[in-house]
Amino acid sequence: MPDAPAYPMPRVQFLSFEGCPLAAETRNVLEQALKHVGRQPDDFLEIDVLDPATPPELARWGSPTILVNGLDVAGHEGGDAPGCRVYDTPDRLPRLEVVVHGLLHNGCQ
């Protein structure tokens, strides 16, 4: 049996809701970023921010959002209620470099 890591694996969460027009493309960026930092591309928990069972501290984020250990990879604070989130880029998506930096900076090494 392999030894357990000496440190806990960072928790990566992808927050979105069904029908979010930017969710699929942002999920793709996250998968690429995870591969870039040596993680499996599906090594994240997907959370529906509109699901009544979603904790309030997660439901307040816009969709799509990527959190690592509870911190937004782009450095933003959460909102007051779920809604659409657009990033300040021409295609309204997070940049791969920003997501990679957020993963590394927030403990995903």
PDB file of N, CA and C in Angstrom:
ATOM      1  N   MET A   1       0.849  -1.178   0.000  1.00  0.00           N
ATOM      2  CA  MET A   1       0.000   0.000   0.000  1.00  0.00           C
ATOM      3  C   MET A   1       0.896   1.244   0.000  1.00  0.00           C
ATOM      4  N   PRO A   2       0.653   2.200  -0.911  1.00  0.00           N
ATOM      5  CA  PRO A   2       1.499   3.399  -0.944  1.00  0.00           C
ATOM      6  C   PRO A   2       1.278   4.265   0.282  1.00  0.00           C
ATOM      7  N   ASP A   3       2.332   4.978   0.637  1.00  0.00           N
ATOM      8  CA  ASP A   3       2.235   5.903   1.763  1.00  0.00           C
ATOM      9  C   ASP A   3       1.303   7.049   1.414  1.00  0.00           C
ATOM     10  N   ALA A   4       0.595   7.534   2.409  1.00  0.00           N
ATOM     11  CA  ALA A   4      -0.257   8.709   2.225  1.00  0.00           C
ATOM     12  C   ALA A   4       0.630   9.937   2.112  1.00  0.00           C
ATOM     13  N   PRO A   5       0.189  10.946   1.347  1.00  0.00           N
ATOM     14  CA  PRO A   5       1.004  12.156   1.261  1.00  0.00           C
ATOM     15  C   PRO A   5       1.191  12.789   2.629  1.00  0.00           C
ATOM     16  N   ALA A   6       2.310  13.477   2.811  1.00  0.00           N
ATOM     17  CA  ALA A   6       2.624  14.124   4.085  1.00  0.00           C
ATOM     18  C   ALA A   6       1.743  15.344   4.325  1.00  0.00           C
ATOM     19  N   TYR A   7       1.063  15.806   3.308  1.00  0.00           N
ATOM     20  CA  TYR A   7       0.199  16.978   3.420  1.00  0.00           C
ATOM     21  C   TYR A   7      -1.111  16.657   2.711  1.00  0.00           C
ATOM     22  N   PRO A   8      -2.210  17.252   3.133  1.00  0.00           N
ATOM     23  CA  PRO A   8      -3.486  16.963   2.481  1.00  0.00           C
ATOM     24  C   PRO A   8      -3.530  17.559   1.075  1.00  0.00           C
ATOM     25  N   MET A   9      -4.197  16.857   0.171  1.00  0.00           N
ATOM     26  CA  MET A   9      -4.371  17.375  -1.182  1.00  0.00           C
ATOM     27  C   MET A   9      -5.309  18.572  -1.126  1.00  0.00           C
ATOM     28  N   PRO A  10      -4.991  19.629  -1.854  1.00  0.00           N
ATOM     29  CA  PRO A  10      -5.865  20.796  -1.869  1.00  0.00           C
ATOM     30  C   PRO A  10      -7.229  20.437  -2.448  1.00  0.00           C
ATOM     31  N   ARG A  11      -8.232  21.088  -1.944  1.00  0.00           N
ATOM     32  CA  ARG A  11      -9.602  20.888  -2.406  1.00  0.00           C
ATOM     33  C   ARG A  11      -9.867  21.866  -3.550  1.00  0.00           C
ATOM     34  N   VAL A  12     -10.171  21.337  -4.722  1.00  0.00           N
ATOM     35  CA  VAL A  12     -10.494  22.155  -5.883  1.00  0.00           C
ATOM     36  C   VAL A  12     -11.983  21.998  -6.150  1.00  0.00           C
ATOM     37  N   GLN A  13     -12.678  23.128  -6.224  1.00  0.00           N
ATOM     38  CA  GLN A  13     -14.123  23.125  -6.450  1.00  0.00           C
ATOM     39  C   GLN A  13     -14.449  23.968  -7.678  1.00  0.00           C
ATOM     40  N   PHE A  14     -15.339  23.433  -8.507  1.00  0.00           N
ATOM     41  CA  PHE A  14     -15.829  24.147  -9.680  1.00  0.00           C
ATOM     42  C   PHE A  14     -17.297  24.454  -9.420  1.00  0.00           C
ATOM     43  N   LEU A  15     -17.609  25.729  -9.289  1.00  0.00           N
ATOM     44  CA  LEU A  15     -18.965  26.155  -8.956  1.00  0.00           C
ATOM     45  C   LEU A  15     -19.661  26.660 -10.210  1.00  0.00           C
ATOM     46  N   SER A  16     -20.841  26.122 -10.470  1.00  0.00           N
ATOM     47  CA  SER A  16     -21.599  26.549 -11.641  1.00  0.00           C
ATOM     48  C   SER A  16     -23.057  26.154 -11.446  1.00  0.00           C
ATOM     49  N   PHE A  17     -23.849  26.412 -12.464  1.00  0.00           N
ATOM     50  CA  PHE A  17     -25.227  25.932 -12.462  1.00  0.00           C
ATOM     51  C   PHE A  17     -25.581  25.488 -13.873  1.00  0.00           C
ATOM     52  N   GLU A  18     -26.566  24.601 -13.964  1.00  0.00           N
ATOM     53  CA  GLU A  18     -26.997  24.090 -15.258  1.00  0.00           C
ATOM     54  C   GLU A  18     -27.463  25.242 -16.139  1.00  0.00           C
ATOM     55  N   GLY A  19     -26.986  25.262 -17.357  1.00  0.00           N
ATOM     56  CA  GLY A  19     -27.371  26.303 -18.293  1.00  0.00           C
ATOM     57  C   GLY A  19     -26.442  27.499 -18.317  1.00  0.00           C
ATOM     58  N   CYS A  20     -25.449  27.522 -17.446  1.00  0.00           N
ATOM     59  CA  CYS A  20     -24.487  28.627 -17.443  1.00  0.00           C
ATOM     60  C   CYS A  20     -23.736  28.603 -18.774  1.00  0.00           C
ATOM     61  N   PRO A  21     -23.774  29.693 -19.531  1.00  0.00           N
ATOM     62  CA  PRO A  21     -23.165  29.675 -20.862  1.00  0.00           C
ATOM     63  C   PRO A  21     -21.640  29.587 -20.875  1.00  0.00           C
ATOM     64  N   LEU A  22     -20.988  29.877 -19.762  1.00  0.00           N
ATOM     65  CA  LEU A  22     -19.524  29.836 -19.719  1.00  0.00           C
ATOM     66  C   LEU A  22     -18.975  28.636 -18.952  1.00  0.00           C
ATOM     67  N   ALA A  23     -19.851  27.798 -18.416  1.00  0.00           N
ATOM     68  CA  ALA A  23     -19.400  26.694 -17.562  1.00  0.00           C
ATOM     69  C   ALA A  23     -18.535  25.685 -18.307  1.00  0.00           C
ATOM     70  N   ALA A  24     -18.962  25.222 -19.467  1.00  0.00           N
ATOM     71  CA  ALA A  24     -18.219  24.177 -20.175  1.00  0.00           C
ATOM     72  C   ALA A  24     -16.819  24.647 -20.556  1.00  0.00           C
ATOM     73  N   GLU A  25     -16.709  25.856 -21.069  1.00  0.00           N
ATOM     74  CA  GLU A  25     -15.395  26.362 -21.473  1.00  0.00           C
ATOM     75  C   GLU A  25     -14.497  26.622 -20.261  1.00  0.00           C
ATOM     76  N   THR A  26     -15.081  27.100 -19.165  1.00  0.00           N
ATOM     77  CA  THR A  26     -14.291  27.331 -17.956  1.00  0.00           C
ATOM     78  C   THR A  26     -13.851  26.002 -17.351  1.00  0.00           C
ATOM     79  N   ARG A  27     -14.716  24.994 -17.383  1.00  0.00           N
ATOM     80  CA  ARG A  27     -14.344  23.654 -16.909  1.00  0.00           C
ATOM     81  C   ARG A  27     -13.149  23.136 -17.719  1.00  0.00           C
ATOM     82  N   ASN A  28     -13.160  23.372 -19.020  1.00  0.00           N
ATOM     83  CA  ASN A  28     -12.049  22.958 -19.874  1.00  0.00           C
ATOM     84  C   ASN A  28     -10.749  23.655 -19.467  1.00  0.00           C
ATOM     85  N   VAL A  29     -10.821  24.948 -19.171  1.00  0.00           N
ATOM     86  CA  VAL A  29      -9.641  25.690 -18.707  1.00  0.00           C
ATOM     87  C   VAL A  29      -9.131  25.079 -17.399  1.00  0.00           C
ATOM     88  N   LEU A  30     -10.046  24.757 -16.477  1.00  0.00           N
ATOM     89  CA  LEU A  30      -9.653  24.144 -15.208  1.00  0.00           C
ATOM     90  C   LEU A  30      -8.968  22.803 -15.444  1.00  0.00           C
ATOM     91  N   GLU A  31      -9.523  21.977 -16.315  1.00  0.00           N
ATOM     92  CA  GLU A  31      -8.928  20.673 -16.596  1.00  0.00           C
ATOM     93  C   GLU A  31      -7.516  20.824 -17.162  1.00  0.00           C
ATOM     94  N   GLN A  32      -7.323  21.783 -18.062  1.00  0.00           N
ATOM     95  CA  GLN A  32      -5.988  22.038 -18.616  1.00  0.00           C
ATOM     96  C   GLN A  32      -5.026  22.498 -17.521  1.00  0.00           C
ATOM     97  N   ALA A  33      -5.503  23.377 -16.652  1.00  0.00           N
ATOM     98  CA  ALA A  33      -4.658  23.901 -15.572  1.00  0.00           C
ATOM     99  C   ALA A  33      -4.261  22.791 -14.602  1.00  0.00           C
ATOM    100  N   LEU A  34      -5.195  21.917 -14.276  1.00  0.00           N
ATOM    101  CA  LEU A  34      -4.876  20.805 -13.378  1.00  0.00           C
ATOM    102  C   LEU A  34      -3.796  19.915 -13.982  1.00  0.00           C
ATOM    103  N   LYS A  35      -3.904  19.614 -15.265  1.00  0.00           N
ATOM    104  CA  LYS A  35      -2.860  18.824 -15.928  1.00  0.00           C
ATOM    105  C   LYS A  35      -1.520  19.547 -15.869  1.00  0.00           C
ATOM    106  N   HIS A  36      -1.553  20.855 -16.055  1.00  0.00           N
ATOM    107  CA  HIS A  36      -0.327  21.661 -16.049  1.00  0.00           C
ATOM    108  C   HIS A  36       0.405  21.581 -14.703  1.00  0.00           C
ATOM    109  N   VAL A  37      -0.348  21.476 -13.601  1.00  0.00           N
ATOM    110  CA  VAL A  37       0.281  21.414 -12.275  1.00  0.00           C
ATOM    111  C   VAL A  37       0.461  19.974 -11.783  1.00  0.00           C
ATOM    112  N   GLY A  38       0.238  18.996 -12.676  1.00  0.00           N
ATOM    113  CA  GLY A  38       0.500  17.608 -12.331  1.00  0.00           C
ATOM    114  C   GLY A  38      -0.637  16.869 -11.661  1.00  0.00           C
ATOM    115  N   ARG A  39      -1.834  17.398 -11.740  1.00  0.00           N
ATOM    116  CA  ARG A  39      -3.008  16.723 -11.171  1.00  0.00           C
ATOM    117  C   ARG A  39      -3.824  16.097 -12.292  1.00  0.00           C
ATOM    118  N   GLN A  40      -4.692  15.183 -11.932  1.00  0.00           N
ATOM    119  CA  GLN A  40      -5.604  14.596 -12.906  1.00  0.00           C
ATOM    120  C   GLN A  40      -6.615  15.657 -13.345  1.00  0.00           C
ATOM    121  N   PRO A  41      -6.990  15.680 -14.626  1.00  0.00           N
ATOM    122  CA  PRO A  41      -7.890  16.729 -15.106  1.00  0.00           C
ATOM    123  C   PRO A  41      -9.287  16.681 -14.497  1.00  0.00           C
ATOM    124  N   ASP A  42      -9.661  15.546 -13.913  1.00  0.00           N
ATOM    125  CA  ASP A  42     -10.982  15.449 -13.284  1.00  0.00           C
ATOM    126  C   ASP A  42     -10.898  15.517 -11.756  1.00  0.00           C
ATOM    127  N   ASP A  43      -9.773  16.001 -11.238  1.00  0.00           N
ATOM    128  CA  ASP A  43      -9.528  16.036  -9.793  1.00  0.00           C
ATOM    129  C   ASP A  43     -10.113  17.302  -9.161  1.00  0.00           C
ATOM    130  N   PHE A  44     -11.426  17.449  -9.311  1.00  0.00           N
ATOM    131  CA  PHE A  44     -12.125  18.580  -8.705  1.00  0.00           C
ATOM    132  C   PHE A  44     -13.553  18.157  -8.405  1.00  0.00           C
ATOM    133  N   LEU A  45     -14.164  18.886  -7.513  1.00  0.00           N
ATOM    134  CA  LEU A  45     -15.549  18.640  -7.136  1.00  0.00           C
ATOM    135  C   LEU A  45     -16.416  19.682  -7.821  1.00  0.00           C
ATOM    136  N   GLU A  46     -17.405  19.225  -8.554  1.00  0.00           N
ATOM    137  CA  GLU A  46     -18.318  20.150  -9.228  1.00  0.00           C
ATOM    138  C   GLU A  46     -19.528  20.386  -8.329  1.00  0.00           C
ATOM    139  N   ILE A  47     -19.857  21.656  -8.119  1.00  0.00           N
ATOM    140  CA  ILE A  47     -20.934  22.039  -7.210  1.00  0.00           C
ATOM    141  C   ILE A  47     -21.933  22.915  -7.947  1.00  0.00           C
ATOM    142  N   ASP A  48     -23.210  22.554  -7.838  1.00  0.00           N
ATOM    143  CA  ASP A  48     -24.296  23.345  -8.423  1.00  0.00           C
ATOM    144  C   ASP A  48     -24.693  24.409  -7.407  1.00  0.00           C
ATOM    145  N   VAL A  49     -24.408  25.672  -7.717  1.00  0.00           N
ATOM    146  CA  VAL A  49     -24.685  26.749  -6.760  1.00  0.00           C
ATOM    147  C   VAL A  49     -26.177  26.976  -6.548  1.00  0.00           C
ATOM    148  N   LEU A  50     -27.024  26.446  -7.434  1.00  0.00           N
ATOM    149  CA  LEU A  50     -28.472  26.610  -7.274  1.00  0.00           C
ATOM    150  C   LEU A  50     -29.127  25.446  -6.534  1.00  0.00           C
ATOM    151  N   ASP A  51     -28.375  24.406  -6.250  1.00  0.00           N
ATOM    152  CA  ASP A  51     -28.912  23.261  -5.515  1.00  0.00           C
ATOM    153  C   ASP A  51     -29.211  23.701  -4.087  1.00  0.00           C
ATOM    154  N   PRO A  52     -30.423  23.449  -3.590  1.00  0.00           N
ATOM    155  CA  PRO A  52     -30.756  23.852  -2.218  1.00  0.00           C
ATOM    156  C   PRO A  52     -29.833  23.241  -1.162  1.00  0.00           C
ATOM    157  N   ALA A  53     -29.189  22.121  -1.475  1.00  0.00           N
ATOM    158  CA  ALA A  53     -28.289  21.473  -0.516  1.00  0.00           C
ATOM    159  C   ALA A  53     -26.899  22.117  -0.482  1.00  0.00           C
ATOM    160  N   THR A  54     -26.621  23.028  -1.408  1.00  0.00           N
ATOM    161  CA  THR A  54     -25.310  23.679  -1.441  1.00  0.00           C
ATOM    162  C   THR A  54     -25.173  24.627  -0.260  1.00  0.00           C
ATOM    163  N   PRO A  55     -24.081  24.540   0.492  1.00  0.00           N
ATOM    164  CA  PRO A  55     -23.885  25.439   1.637  1.00  0.00           C
ATOM    165  C   PRO A  55     -23.904  26.908   1.198  1.00  0.00           C
ATOM    166  N   PRO A  56     -24.453  27.782   2.030  1.00  0.00           N
ATOM    167  CA  PRO A  56     -24.557  29.206   1.682  1.00  0.00           C
ATOM    168  C   PRO A  56     -23.227  29.849   1.299  1.00  0.00           C
ATOM    169  N   GLU A  57     -22.131  29.433   1.940  1.00  0.00           N
ATOM    170  CA  GLU A  57     -20.839  30.047   1.622  1.00  0.00           C
ATOM    171  C   GLU A  57     -20.372  29.704   0.208  1.00  0.00           C
ATOM    172  N   LEU A  58     -20.924  28.657  -0.389  1.00  0.00           N
ATOM    173  CA  LEU A  58     -20.608  28.323  -1.778  1.00  0.00           C
ATOM    174  C   LEU A  58     -21.671  28.844  -2.737  1.00  0.00           C
ATOM    175  N   ALA A  59     -22.915  28.872  -2.284  1.00  0.00           N
ATOM    176  CA  ALA A  59     -24.021  29.299  -3.149  1.00  0.00           C
ATOM    177  C   ALA A  59     -23.947  30.777  -3.513  1.00  0.00           C
ATOM    178  N   ARG A  60     -23.189  31.566  -2.788  1.00  0.00           N
ATOM    179  CA  ARG A  60     -23.121  33.004  -3.049  1.00  0.00           C
ATOM    180  C   ARG A  60     -22.206  33.360  -4.212  1.00  0.00           C
ATOM    181  N   TRP A  61     -21.413  32.397  -4.692  1.00  0.00           N
ATOM    182  CA  TRP A  61     -20.476  32.658  -5.780  1.00  0.00           C
ATOM    183  C   TRP A  61     -21.190  32.676  -7.122  1.00  0.00           C
ATOM    184  N   GLY A  62     -20.673  33.469  -8.034  1.00  0.00           N
ATOM    185  CA  GLY A  62     -21.184  33.480  -9.402  1.00  0.00           C
ATOM    186  C   GLY A  62     -20.722  32.245 -10.158  1.00  0.00           C
ATOM    187  N   SER A  63     -21.395  31.977 -11.244  1.00  0.00           N
ATOM    188  CA  SER A  63     -21.069  30.818 -12.076  1.00  0.00           C
ATOM    189  C   SER A  63     -20.514  31.287 -13.413  1.00  0.00           C
ATOM    190  N   PRO A  64     -19.358  30.743 -13.769  1.00  0.00           N
ATOM    191  CA  PRO A  64     -18.534  29.722 -13.131  1.00  0.00           C
ATOM    192  C   PRO A  64     -17.443  30.328 -12.251  1.00  0.00           C
ATOM    193  N   THR A  65     -17.116  29.614 -11.186  1.00  0.00           N
ATOM    194  CA  THR A  65     -16.043  30.015 -10.272  1.00  0.00           C
ATOM    195  C   THR A  65     -15.202  28.789  -9.949  1.00  0.00           C
ATOM    196  N   ILE A  66     -13.900  28.988  -9.803  1.00  0.00           N
ATOM    197  CA  ILE A  66     -12.973  27.928  -9.407  1.00  0.00           C
ATOM    198  C   ILE A  66     -12.365  28.322  -8.067  1.00  0.00           C
ATOM    199  N   LEU A  67     -12.556  27.459  -7.069  1.00  0.00           N
ATOM    200  CA  LEU A  67     -11.989  27.684  -5.740  1.00  0.00           C
ATOM    201  C   LEU A  67     -10.941  26.620  -5.435  1.00  0.00           C
ATOM    202  N   VAL A  68      -9.864  27.031  -4.783  1.00  0.00           N
ATOM    203  CA  VAL A  68      -8.855  26.098  -4.273  1.00  0.00           C
ATOM    204  C   VAL A  68      -8.722  26.381  -2.788  1.00  0.00           C
ATOM    205  N   ASN A  69      -9.036  25.367  -1.981  1.00  0.00           N
ATOM    206  CA  ASN A  69      -9.043  25.530  -0.524  1.00  0.00           C
ATOM    207  C   ASN A  69      -9.876  26.744  -0.112  1.00  0.00           C
ATOM    208  N   GLY A  70     -10.995  26.943  -0.806  1.00  0.00           N
ATOM    209  CA  GLY A  70     -11.933  28.012  -0.473  1.00  0.00           C
ATOM    210  C   GLY A  70     -11.595  29.374  -1.037  1.00  0.00           C
ATOM    211  N   LEU A  71     -10.472  29.491  -1.761  1.00  0.00           N
ATOM    212  CA  LEU A  71     -10.050  30.777  -2.318  1.00  0.00           C
ATOM    213  C   LEU A  71     -10.232  30.790  -3.827  1.00  0.00           C
ATOM    214  N   ASP A  72     -10.756  31.891  -4.343  1.00  0.00           N
ATOM    215  CA  ASP A  72     -10.966  32.051  -5.773  1.00  0.00           C
ATOM    216  C   ASP A  72      -9.621  32.124  -6.493  1.00  0.00           C
ATOM    217  N   VAL A  73      -9.471  31.369  -7.594  1.00  0.00           N
ATOM    218  CA  VAL A  73      -8.186  31.360  -8.300  1.00  0.00           C
ATOM    219  C   VAL A  73      -7.851  32.711  -8.911  1.00  0.00           C
ATOM    220  N   ALA A  74      -8.857  33.537  -9.153  1.00  0.00           N
ATOM    221  CA  ALA A  74      -8.621  34.863  -9.727  1.00  0.00           C
ATOM    222  C   ALA A  74      -8.501  35.934  -8.649  1.00  0.00           C
ATOM    223  N   GLY A  75      -8.596  35.534  -7.381  1.00  0.00           N
ATOM    224  CA  GLY A  75      -8.409  36.478  -6.287  1.00  0.00           C
ATOM    225  C   GLY A  75      -9.621  37.305  -5.920  1.00  0.00           C
ATOM    226  N   HIS A  76     -10.791  36.949  -6.420  1.00  0.00           N
ATOM    227  CA  HIS A  76     -11.999  37.712  -6.127  1.00  0.00           C
ATOM    228  C   HIS A  76     -12.669  37.210  -4.855  1.00  0.00           C
ATOM    229  N   GLU A  77     -13.456  38.087  -4.262  1.00  0.00           N
ATOM    230  CA  GLU A  77     -14.299  37.714  -3.129  1.00  0.00           C
ATOM    231  C   GLU A  77     -15.630  37.228  -3.691  1.00  0.00           C
ATOM    232  N   GLY A  78     -16.349  36.433  -2.943  1.00  0.00           N
ATOM    233  CA  GLY A  78     -17.649  35.956  -3.390  1.00  0.00           C
ATOM    234  C   GLY A  78     -18.672  37.067  -3.429  1.00  0.00           C
ATOM    235  N   GLY A  79     -19.748  36.811  -4.120  1.00  0.00           N
ATOM    236  CA  GLY A  79     -20.834  37.773  -4.203  1.00  0.00           C
ATOM    237  C   GLY A  79     -21.836  37.558  -3.091  1.00  0.00           C
ATOM    238  N   ASP A  80     -22.994  38.165  -3.260  1.00  0.00           N
ATOM    239  CA  ASP A  80     -24.062  38.026  -2.271  1.00  0.00           C
ATOM    240  C   ASP A  80     -25.062  36.943  -2.642  1.00  0.00           C
ATOM    241  N   ALA A  81     -25.102  36.584  -3.925  1.00  0.00           N
ATOM    242  CA  ALA A  81     -26.078  35.610  -4.406  1.00  0.00           C
ATOM    243  C   ALA A  81     -25.549  34.987  -5.693  1.00  0.00           C
ATOM    244  N   PRO A  82     -26.038  33.795  -6.029  1.00  0.00           N
ATOM    245  CA  PRO A  82     -25.585  33.181  -7.274  1.00  0.00           C
ATOM    246  C   PRO A  82     -26.040  33.998  -8.481  1.00  0.00           C
ATOM    247  N   GLY A  83     -25.276  33.913  -9.528  1.00  0.00           N
ATOM    248  CA  GLY A  83     -25.592  34.604 -10.770  1.00  0.00           C
ATOM    249  C   GLY A  83     -24.511  34.284 -11.778  1.00  0.00           C
ATOM    250  N   CYS A  84     -24.586  34.908 -12.929  1.00  0.00           N
ATOM    251  CA  CYS A  84     -23.564  34.697 -13.954  1.00  0.00           C
ATOM    252  C   CYS A  84     -22.306  35.468 -13.594  1.00  0.00           C
ATOM    253  N   ARG A  85     -21.186  34.858 -13.852  1.00  0.00           N
ATOM    254  CA  ARG A  85     -19.896  35.511 -13.628  1.00  0.00           C
ATOM    255  C   ARG A  85     -19.157  35.567 -14.953  1.00  0.00           C
ATOM    256  N   VAL A  86     -18.667  36.736 -15.269  1.00  0.00           N
ATOM    257  CA  VAL A  86     -17.816  36.879 -16.445  1.00  0.00           C
ATOM    258  C   VAL A  86     -16.463  37.391 -15.973  1.00  0.00           C
ATOM    259  N   TYR A  87     -15.432  36.942 -16.635  1.00  0.00           N
ATOM    260  CA  TYR A  87     -14.072  37.354 -16.304  1.00  0.00           C
ATOM    261  C   TYR A  87     -13.688  38.524 -17.198  1.00  0.00           C
ATOM    262  N   ASP A  88     -12.780  39.332 -16.735  1.00  0.00           N
ATOM    263  CA  ASP A  88     -12.373  40.542 -17.447  1.00  0.00           C
ATOM    264  C   ASP A  88     -11.378  40.195 -18.560  1.00  0.00           C
ATOM    265  N   THR A  89     -11.870  39.442 -19.529  1.00  0.00           N
ATOM    266  CA  THR A  89     -11.088  39.045 -20.697  1.00  0.00           C
ATOM    267  C   THR A  89     -11.994  39.172 -21.920  1.00  0.00           C
ATOM    268  N   PRO A  90     -11.431  39.247 -23.110  1.00  0.00           N
ATOM    269  CA  PRO A  90     -12.270  39.389 -24.304  1.00  0.00           C
ATOM    270  C   PRO A  90     -13.296  38.267 -24.477  1.00  0.00           C
ATOM    271  N   ASP A  91     -12.926  37.027 -24.118  1.00  0.00           N
ATOM    272  CA  ASP A  91     -13.868  35.915 -24.269  1.00  0.00           C
ATOM    273  C   ASP A  91     -14.659  35.623 -22.995  1.00  0.00           C
ATOM    274  N   ARG A  92     -14.464  36.435 -21.962  1.00  0.00           N
ATOM    275  CA  ARG A  92     -15.183  36.351 -20.682  1.00  0.00           C
ATOM    276  C   ARG A  92     -14.843  35.103 -19.869  1.00  0.00           C
ATOM    277  N   LEU A  93     -13.741  34.436 -20.218  1.00  0.00           N
ATOM    278  CA  LEU A  93     -13.296  33.226 -19.528  1.00  0.00           C
ATOM    279  C   LEU A  93     -12.027  33.514 -18.739  1.00  0.00           C
ATOM    280  N   PRO A  94     -11.774  32.725 -17.679  1.00  0.00           N
ATOM    281  CA  PRO A  94     -10.500  32.899 -16.973  1.00  0.00           C
ATOM    282  C   PRO A  94      -9.352  32.432 -17.860  1.00  0.00           C
ATOM    283  N   ARG A  95      -8.257  33.116 -17.815  1.00  0.00           N
ATOM    284  CA  ARG A  95      -7.059  32.736 -18.569  1.00  0.00           C
ATOM    285  C   ARG A  95      -6.407  31.520 -17.911  1.00  0.00           C
ATOM    286  N   LEU A  96      -5.876  30.649 -18.737  1.00  0.00           N
ATOM    287  CA  LEU A  96      -5.192  29.456 -18.238  1.00  0.00           C
ATOM    288  C   LEU A  96      -4.100  29.839 -17.247  1.00  0.00           C
ATOM    289  N   GLU A  97      -3.327  30.871 -17.557  1.00  0.00           N
ATOM    290  CA  GLU A  97      -2.228  31.287 -16.685  1.00  0.00           C
ATOM    291  C   GLU A  97      -2.738  31.723 -15.313  1.00  0.00           C
ATOM    292  N   VAL A  98      -3.890  32.375 -15.294  1.00  0.00           N
ATOM    293  CA  VAL A  98      -4.479  32.837 -14.030  1.00  0.00           C
ATOM    294  C   VAL A  98      -4.915  31.643 -13.194  1.00  0.00           C
ATOM    295  N   VAL A  99      -5.529  30.653 -13.835  1.00  0.00           N
ATOM    296  CA  VAL A  99      -5.987  29.471 -13.102  1.00  0.00           C
ATOM    297  C   VAL A  99      -4.788  28.674 -12.588  1.00  0.00           C
ATOM    298  N   VAL A 100      -3.764  28.494 -13.417  1.00  0.00           N
ATOM    299  CA  VAL A 100      -2.553  27.789 -12.967  1.00  0.00           C
ATOM    300  C   VAL A 100      -1.943  28.522 -11.775  1.00  0.00           C
ATOM    301  N   HIS A 101      -1.799  29.827 -11.878  1.00  0.00           N
ATOM    302  CA  HIS A 101      -1.238  30.616 -10.774  1.00  0.00           C
ATOM    303  C   HIS A 101      -2.093  30.449  -9.518  1.00  0.00           C
ATOM    304  N   GLY A 102      -3.410  30.520  -9.662  1.00  0.00           N
ATOM    305  CA  GLY A 102      -4.300  30.354  -8.515  1.00  0.00           C
ATOM    306  C   GLY A 102      -4.182  28.980  -7.885  1.00  0.00           C
ATOM    307  N   LEU A 103      -4.048  27.950  -8.715  1.00  0.00           N
ATOM    308  CA  LEU A 103      -3.869  26.600  -8.184  1.00  0.00           C
ATOM    309  C   LEU A 103      -2.569  26.499  -7.396  1.00  0.00           C
ATOM    310  N   LEU A 104      -1.497  27.013  -7.956  1.00  0.00           N
ATOM    311  CA  LEU A 104      -0.197  26.937  -7.279  1.00  0.00           C
ATOM    312  C   LEU A 104      -0.144  27.820  -6.042  1.00  0.00           C
ATOM    313  N   HIS A 105      -0.665  29.022  -6.139  1.00  0.00           N
ATOM    314  CA  HIS A 105      -0.625  29.980  -5.029  1.00  0.00           C
ATOM    315  C   HIS A 105      -1.487  29.527  -3.853  1.00  0.00           C
ATOM    316  N   ASN A 106      -2.580  28.814  -4.151  1.00  0.00           N
ATOM    317  CA  ASN A 106      -3.502  28.393  -3.100  1.00  0.00           C
ATOM    318  C   ASN A 106      -3.243  26.969  -2.629  1.00  0.00           C
ATOM    319  N   GLY A 107      -2.069  26.419  -2.942  1.00  0.00           N
ATOM    320  CA  GLY A 107      -1.664  25.147  -2.355  1.00  0.00           C
ATOM    321  C   GLY A 107      -1.758  23.929  -3.229  1.00  0.00           C
ATOM    322  N   CYS A 108      -1.990  24.076  -4.513  1.00  0.00           N
ATOM    323  CA  CYS A 108      -2.141  22.923  -5.402  1.00  0.00           C
ATOM    324  C   CYS A 108      -0.830  22.657  -6.131  1.00  0.00           C
ATOM    325  N   GLN A 109       0.185  22.221  -5.390  1.00  0.00           N
ATOM    326  CA  GLN A 109       1.506  22.003  -5.985  1.00  0.00           C
ATOM    327  C   GLN A 109       1.823  20.539  -6.068  1.00  0.00           C
TER     328      GLN A 109
END
